[in-house]
Amino acid sequence: MRIVVTGGSGKLGRTVVRTLREEGHQVVNVDRLGERGAVVHVDLTDYGQVIDALAGIDEQHSGTDAIVHLAAIPAPGLVNDVATFRNNLLSTYHVLQAARRLGVKRVVTASSETVLGLPFDVPPPYIPVDEDVTSPESTYSLVKHLEEQLAIQLVRWDPELSITAFRFSNVMDPEDYAAFPSFDADARLRKWNLWGYIDARDGAQAVSLALRNAKPGFERYVIAAADTVMSRPNAELVAEVFPGVEVRGDLGVNDTLLSIDKARRELGFAPQHSWRDEVAPG
């Protein structure tokens, strides 16, 4: 396919671009940042630039079959709230609206685990958390929730349109894993996302699966590694940090507490990478 990846210069984006190219797709990286020749510089808050870039760019491409929208201010607190709201919501609207106008029927977009209620200063209603939990606690998270709501209405307007939103957990590369054994000393260091993470390579796997398997309409999925960042057992962690929270089912010893059951069931998502393969647990 001819695929435009927005934010292809970011941490997850780099791996997504590489993975899709290795699968034989023609991939164009659209971003504000990146080396000349490796990226097409586009301001996604400018609709004219967005629809022009998706329609075709000289020798880069002559049209778009699918879009992977990863570009955003990537976390709360990096800029002021108004700037976060304006940049992220407007960019996503422009990308989705341009897709509709150009007849692009397959879109994968980055939502966020923050929509689940991070940093869980208010405990989650149950553990493991799944897609039914929506409790944005920051402007960044609120925007991600609004982006999901936007997608729901756009696919209602266009029943042939497929939009898949991934609530990605904290993205990690192999070089990040050296720090993981130190987390065991204090269970609260990483409680903010229920001790979750996603290897960038498995994040890219999820994107590839959605591009192949997603059906028309809107779906959202939690995307996380199969395990936690901790070597301490889940029962111990939950009892210490979230006493009284309902536990649904068997937590396993170190199984993810960000439920990926829906992604496994509907997309065939199967995380292949764990920090335990890179670094010996403490």
GROMACS .gro file of N, CA and C in nm, residues 99-179:
model
  243
   99ALA      N    1  -0.860   1.271   0.485
   99ALA     CA    2  -0.880   1.132   0.443
   99ALA      C    3  -1.019   1.114   0.381
  100ARG      N    4  -1.121   1.169   0.446
  100ARG     CA    5  -1.257   1.159   0.394
  100ARG      C    6  -1.269   1.226   0.258
  101ARG      N    7  -1.214   1.346   0.245
  101ARG     CA    8  -1.226   1.421   0.120
  101ARG      C    9  -1.154   1.350   0.005
  102LEU      N   10  -1.046   1.280   0.036
  102LEU     CA   11  -0.966   1.214  -0.068
  102LEU      C   12  -1.007   1.069  -0.091
  103GLY      N   13  -1.101   1.021  -0.012
  103GLY     CA   14  -1.147   0.884  -0.031
  103GLY      C   15  -1.055   0.779   0.029
  104VAL      N   16  -0.969   0.818   0.123
  104VAL     CA   17  -0.884   0.720   0.192
  104VAL      C   18  -0.971   0.651   0.297
  105LYS      N   19  -0.978   0.519   0.290
  105LYS     CA   20  -1.073   0.445   0.373
  105LYS      C   21  -1.010   0.373   0.491
  106ARG      N   22  -0.879   0.380   0.507
  106ARG     CA   23  -0.813   0.305   0.615
  106ARG      C   24  -0.721   0.397   0.691
  107VAL      N   25  -0.752   0.420   0.820
  107VAL     CA   26  -0.673   0.509   0.904
  107VAL      C   27  -0.646   0.440   1.037
  108VAL      N   28  -0.521   0.447   1.080
  108VAL     CA   29  -0.481   0.405   1.215
  108VAL      C   30  -0.429   0.528   1.286
  109THR      N   31  -0.480   0.553   1.407
  109THR     CA   32  -0.441   0.675   1.477
  109THR      C   33  -0.400   0.644   1.620
  110ALA      N   34  -0.310   0.725   1.673
  110ALA     CA   35  -0.261   0.706   1.809
  110ALA      C   36  -0.353   0.776   1.907
  111SER      N   37  -0.424   0.699   1.987
  111SER     CA   38  -0.487   0.753   2.106
  111SER      C   39  -0.383   0.739   2.217
  112SER      N   40  -0.423   0.714   2.340
  112SER     CA   41  -0.325   0.710   2.448
  112SER      C   42  -0.378   0.634   2.567
  113GLU      N   43  -0.288   0.567   2.638
  113GLU     CA   44  -0.325   0.502   2.763
  113GLU      C   45  -0.372   0.603   2.867
  114THR      N   46  -0.336   0.731   2.851
  114THR     CA   47  -0.379   0.831   2.949
  114THR      C   48  -0.530   0.841   2.958
  115VAL      N   49  -0.600   0.803   2.851
  115VAL     CA   50  -0.746   0.808   2.851
  115VAL      C   51  -0.805   0.714   2.957
  116LEU      N   52  -0.728   0.616   3.000
  116LEU     CA   53  -0.775   0.518   3.097
  116LEU      C   54  -0.782   0.573   3.239
  117GLY      N   55  -0.726   0.692   3.261
  117GLY     CA   56  -0.731   0.750   3.395
  117GLY      C   57  -0.595   0.782   3.455
  118LEU      N   58  -0.490   0.773   3.374
  118LEU     CA   59  -0.356   0.804   3.422
  118LEU      C   60  -0.350   0.945   3.477
  119PRO      N   61  -0.276   0.967   3.586
  119PRO     CA   62  -0.177   0.879   3.652
  119PRO      C   63  -0.236   0.794   3.764
  120PHE      N   64  -0.364   0.767   3.760
  120PHE     CA   65  -0.432   0.683   3.858
  120PHE      C   66  -0.416   0.735   4.000
  121ASP      N   67  -0.412   0.868   4.015
  121ASP     CA   68  -0.424   0.925   4.148
  121ASP      C   69  -0.561   0.893   4.205
  122VAL      N   70  -0.660   0.886   4.117
  122VAL     CA   71  -0.789   0.824   4.149
  122VAL      C   72  -0.781   0.680   4.101
  123PRO      N   73  -0.790   0.582   4.189
  123PRO     CA   74  -0.770   0.443   4.148
  123PRO      C   75  -0.867   0.403   4.037
  124PRO      N   76  -0.826   0.312   3.951
  124PRO     CA   77  -0.917   0.265   3.845
  124PRO      C   78  -1.034   0.189   3.906
  125PRO      N   79  -1.144   0.177   3.832
  125PRO     CA   80  -1.261   0.107   3.886
  125PRO      C   81  -1.237  -0.042   3.905
  126TYR      N   82  -1.147  -0.098   3.826
  126TYR     CA   83  -1.112  -0.239   3.836
  126TYR      C   84  -0.977  -0.261   3.767
  127ILE      N   85  -0.918  -0.375   3.796
  127ILE     CA   86  -0.790  -0.414   3.738
  127ILE      C   87  -0.802  -0.559   3.692
  128PRO      N   88  -0.750  -0.592   3.573
  128PRO     CA   89  -0.688  -0.506   3.471
  128PRO      C   90  -0.789  -0.408   3.411
  129VAL      N   91  -0.740  -0.292   3.369
  129VAL     CA   92  -0.825  -0.196   3.300
  129VAL      C   93  -0.834  -0.232   3.153
  130ASP      N   94  -0.946  -0.198   3.092
  130ASP     CA   95  -0.967  -0.228   2.951
  130ASP      C   96  -1.028  -0.107   2.880
  131GLU      N   97  -1.070  -0.127   2.758
  131GLU     CA   98  -1.118  -0.016   2.675
  131GLU      C   99  -1.246   0.048   2.727
  132ASP      N  100  -1.317  -0.019   2.816
  132ASP     CA  101  -1.440   0.038   2.870
  132ASP      C  102  -1.412   0.148   2.973
  133VAL      N  103  -1.288   0.160   3.017
  133VAL     CA  104  -1.251   0.264   3.113
  133VAL      C  105  -1.208   0.389   3.037
  134THR      N  106  -1.277   0.499   3.058
  134THR     CA  107  -1.242   0.626   2.996
  134THR      C  108  -1.254   0.734   3.103
  135SER      N  109  -1.140   0.788   3.144
  135SER     CA  110  -1.139   0.887   3.252
  135SER      C  111  -1.023   0.984   3.232
  136PRO      N  112  -1.031   1.072   3.132
  136PRO     CA  113  -0.920   1.163   3.105
  136PRO      C  114  -0.897   1.259   3.222
  137GLU      N  115  -0.770   1.274   3.262
  137GLU     CA  116  -0.735   1.354   3.379
  137GLU      C  117  -0.641   1.470   3.346
  138SER      N  118  -0.620   1.499   3.219
  138SER     CA  119  -0.535   1.611   3.177
  138SER      C  120  -0.587   1.663   3.045
  139THR      N  121  -0.543   1.782   3.006
  139THR     CA  122  -0.583   1.835   2.876
  139THR      C  123  -0.538   1.743   2.764
  140TYR      N  124  -0.415   1.692   2.773
  140TYR     CA  125  -0.364   1.599   2.672
  140TYR      C  126  -0.459   1.479   2.658
  141SER      N  127  -0.494   1.420   2.773
  141SER     CA  128  -0.581   1.303   2.772
  141SER      C  129  -0.721   1.337   2.724
  142LEU      N  130  -0.771   1.452   2.763
  142LEU     CA  131  -0.903   1.497   2.717
  142LEU      C  132  -0.906   1.506   2.565
  143VAL      N  133  -0.801   1.560   2.506
  143VAL     CA  134  -0.795   1.571   2.360
  143VAL      C  135  -0.798   1.433   2.296
  144LYS      N  136  -0.723   1.339   2.352
  144LYS     CA  137  -0.724   1.203   2.296
  144LYS      C  138  -0.865   1.143   2.302
  145HIS      N  139  -0.935   1.168   2.411
  145HIS     CA  140  -1.074   1.121   2.420
  145HIS      C  141  -1.161   1.188   2.314
  146LEU      N  142  -1.143   1.319   2.294
  146LEU     CA  143  -1.221   1.389   2.192
  146LEU      C  144  -1.187   1.340   2.052
  147GLU      N  145  -1.063   1.304   2.029
  147GLU     CA  146  -1.025   1.248   1.899
  147GLU      C  147  -1.098   1.117   1.873
  148GLU      N  148  -1.110   1.034   1.976
  148GLU     CA  149  -1.186   0.910   1.960
  148GLU      C  150  -1.332   0.939   1.928
  149GLN      N  151  -1.389   1.038   1.998
  149GLN     CA  152  -1.528   1.075   1.972
  149GLN      C  153  -1.546   1.130   1.831
  150LEU      N  154  -1.450   1.207   1.785
  150LEU     CA  155  -1.453   1.258   1.648
  150LEU      C  156  -1.456   1.144   1.548
  151ALA      N  157  -1.371   1.044   1.570
  151ALA     CA  158  -1.365   0.931   1.479
  151ALA      C  159  -1.498   0.855   1.476
  152ILE      N  160  -1.561   0.841   1.592
  152ILE     CA  161  -1.690   0.771   1.599
  152ILE      C  162  -1.793   0.836   1.507
  153GLN      N  163  -1.797   0.968   1.506
  153GLN     CA  164  -1.894   1.038   1.422
  153GLN      C  165  -1.856   1.034   1.275
  154LEU      N  166  -1.728   1.042   1.245
  154LEU     CA  167  -1.686   1.043   1.104
  154LEU      C  168  -1.715   0.909   1.037
  155VAL      N  169  -1.698   0.799   1.107
  155VAL     CA  170  -1.731   0.670   1.045
  155VAL      C  171  -1.882   0.652   1.036
  156ARG      N  172  -1.957   0.720   1.121
  156ARG     CA  173  -2.103   0.718   1.106
  156ARG      C  174  -2.143   0.789   0.978
  157TRP      N  175  -2.074   0.899   0.948
  157TRP     CA  176  -2.100   0.971   0.823
  157TRP      C  177  -2.056   0.892   0.701
  158ASP      N  178  -1.950   0.813   0.716
  158ASP     CA  179  -1.895   0.736   0.604
  158ASP      C  180  -1.877   0.592   0.649
  159PRO      N  181  -1.977   0.507   0.630
  159PRO     CA  182  -1.973   0.370   0.679
  159PRO      C  183  -1.862   0.284   0.619
  160GLU      N  184  -1.802   0.328   0.509
  160GLU     CA  185  -1.692   0.252   0.450
  160GLU      C  186  -1.557   0.287   0.512
  161LEU      N  187  -1.554   0.392   0.590
  161LEU     CA  188  -1.428   0.438   0.651
  161LEU      C  189  -1.393   0.352   0.772
  162SER      N  190  -1.266   0.314   0.781
  162SER     CA  191  -1.215   0.237   0.895
  162SER      C  192  -1.116   0.325   0.972
  163ILE      N  193  -1.143   0.349   1.099
  163ILE     CA  194  -1.051   0.422   1.186
  163ILE      C  195  -1.024   0.336   1.309
  164THR      N  196  -0.899   0.305   1.330
  164THR     CA  197  -0.857   0.228   1.447
  164THR      C  198  -0.773   0.317   1.537
  165ALA      N  199  -0.816   0.331   1.662
  165ALA     CA  200  -0.742   0.413   1.759
  165ALA      C  201  -0.673   0.321   1.859
  166PHE      N  202  -0.543   0.339   1.874
  166PHE     CA  203  -0.465   0.259   1.967
  166PHE      C  204  -0.431   0.340   2.091
  167ARG      N  205  -0.472   0.290   2.205
  167ARG     CA  206  -0.432   0.349   2.332
  167ARG      C  207  -0.296   0.289   2.371
  168PHE      N  208  -0.192   0.342   2.306
  168PHE     CA  209  -0.057   0.289   2.327
  168PHE      C  210  -0.011   0.314   2.470
  169SER      N  211   0.051   0.213   2.529
  169SER     CA  212   0.119   0.232   2.656
  169SER      C  213   0.253   0.302   2.632
  170ASN      N  214   0.328   0.324   2.739
  170ASN     CA  215   0.456   0.395   2.736
  170ASN      C  216   0.554   0.324   2.641
  171VAL      N  217   0.591   0.390   2.532
  171VAL     CA  218   0.671   0.327   2.427
  171VAL      C  219   0.817   0.316   2.471
  172MET      N  220   0.875   0.199   2.451
  172MET     CA  221   1.012   0.170   2.490
  172MET      C  222   1.090   0.109   2.374
  173ASP      N  223   1.218   0.146   2.366
  173ASP     CA  224   1.315   0.081   2.278
  173ASP      C  225   1.405  -0.008   2.364
  174PRO      N  226   1.475  -0.105   2.303
  174PRO     CA  227   1.558  -0.195   2.383
  174PRO      C  228   1.658  -0.125   2.473
  175GLU      N  229   1.712  -0.013   2.430
  175GLU     CA  230   1.809   0.057   2.514
  175GLU      C  231   1.749   0.116   2.640
  176ASP      N  232   1.616   0.123   2.646
  176ASP     CA  233   1.550   0.176   2.766
  176ASP      C  234   1.541   0.073   2.879
  177TYR      N  235   1.563  -0.054   2.847
  177TYR     CA  236   1.532  -0.159   2.944
  177TYR      C  237   1.632  -0.170   3.058
  178ALA      N  238   1.748  -0.113   3.044
  178ALA     CA  239   1.849  -0.122   3.151
  178ALA      C  240   1.798  -0.064   3.282
  179ALA      N  241   1.706   0.032   3.273
  179ALA     CA  242   1.655   0.097   3.395
  179ALA      C  243   1.546   0.015   3.463
   0.00000   0.00000   0.00000
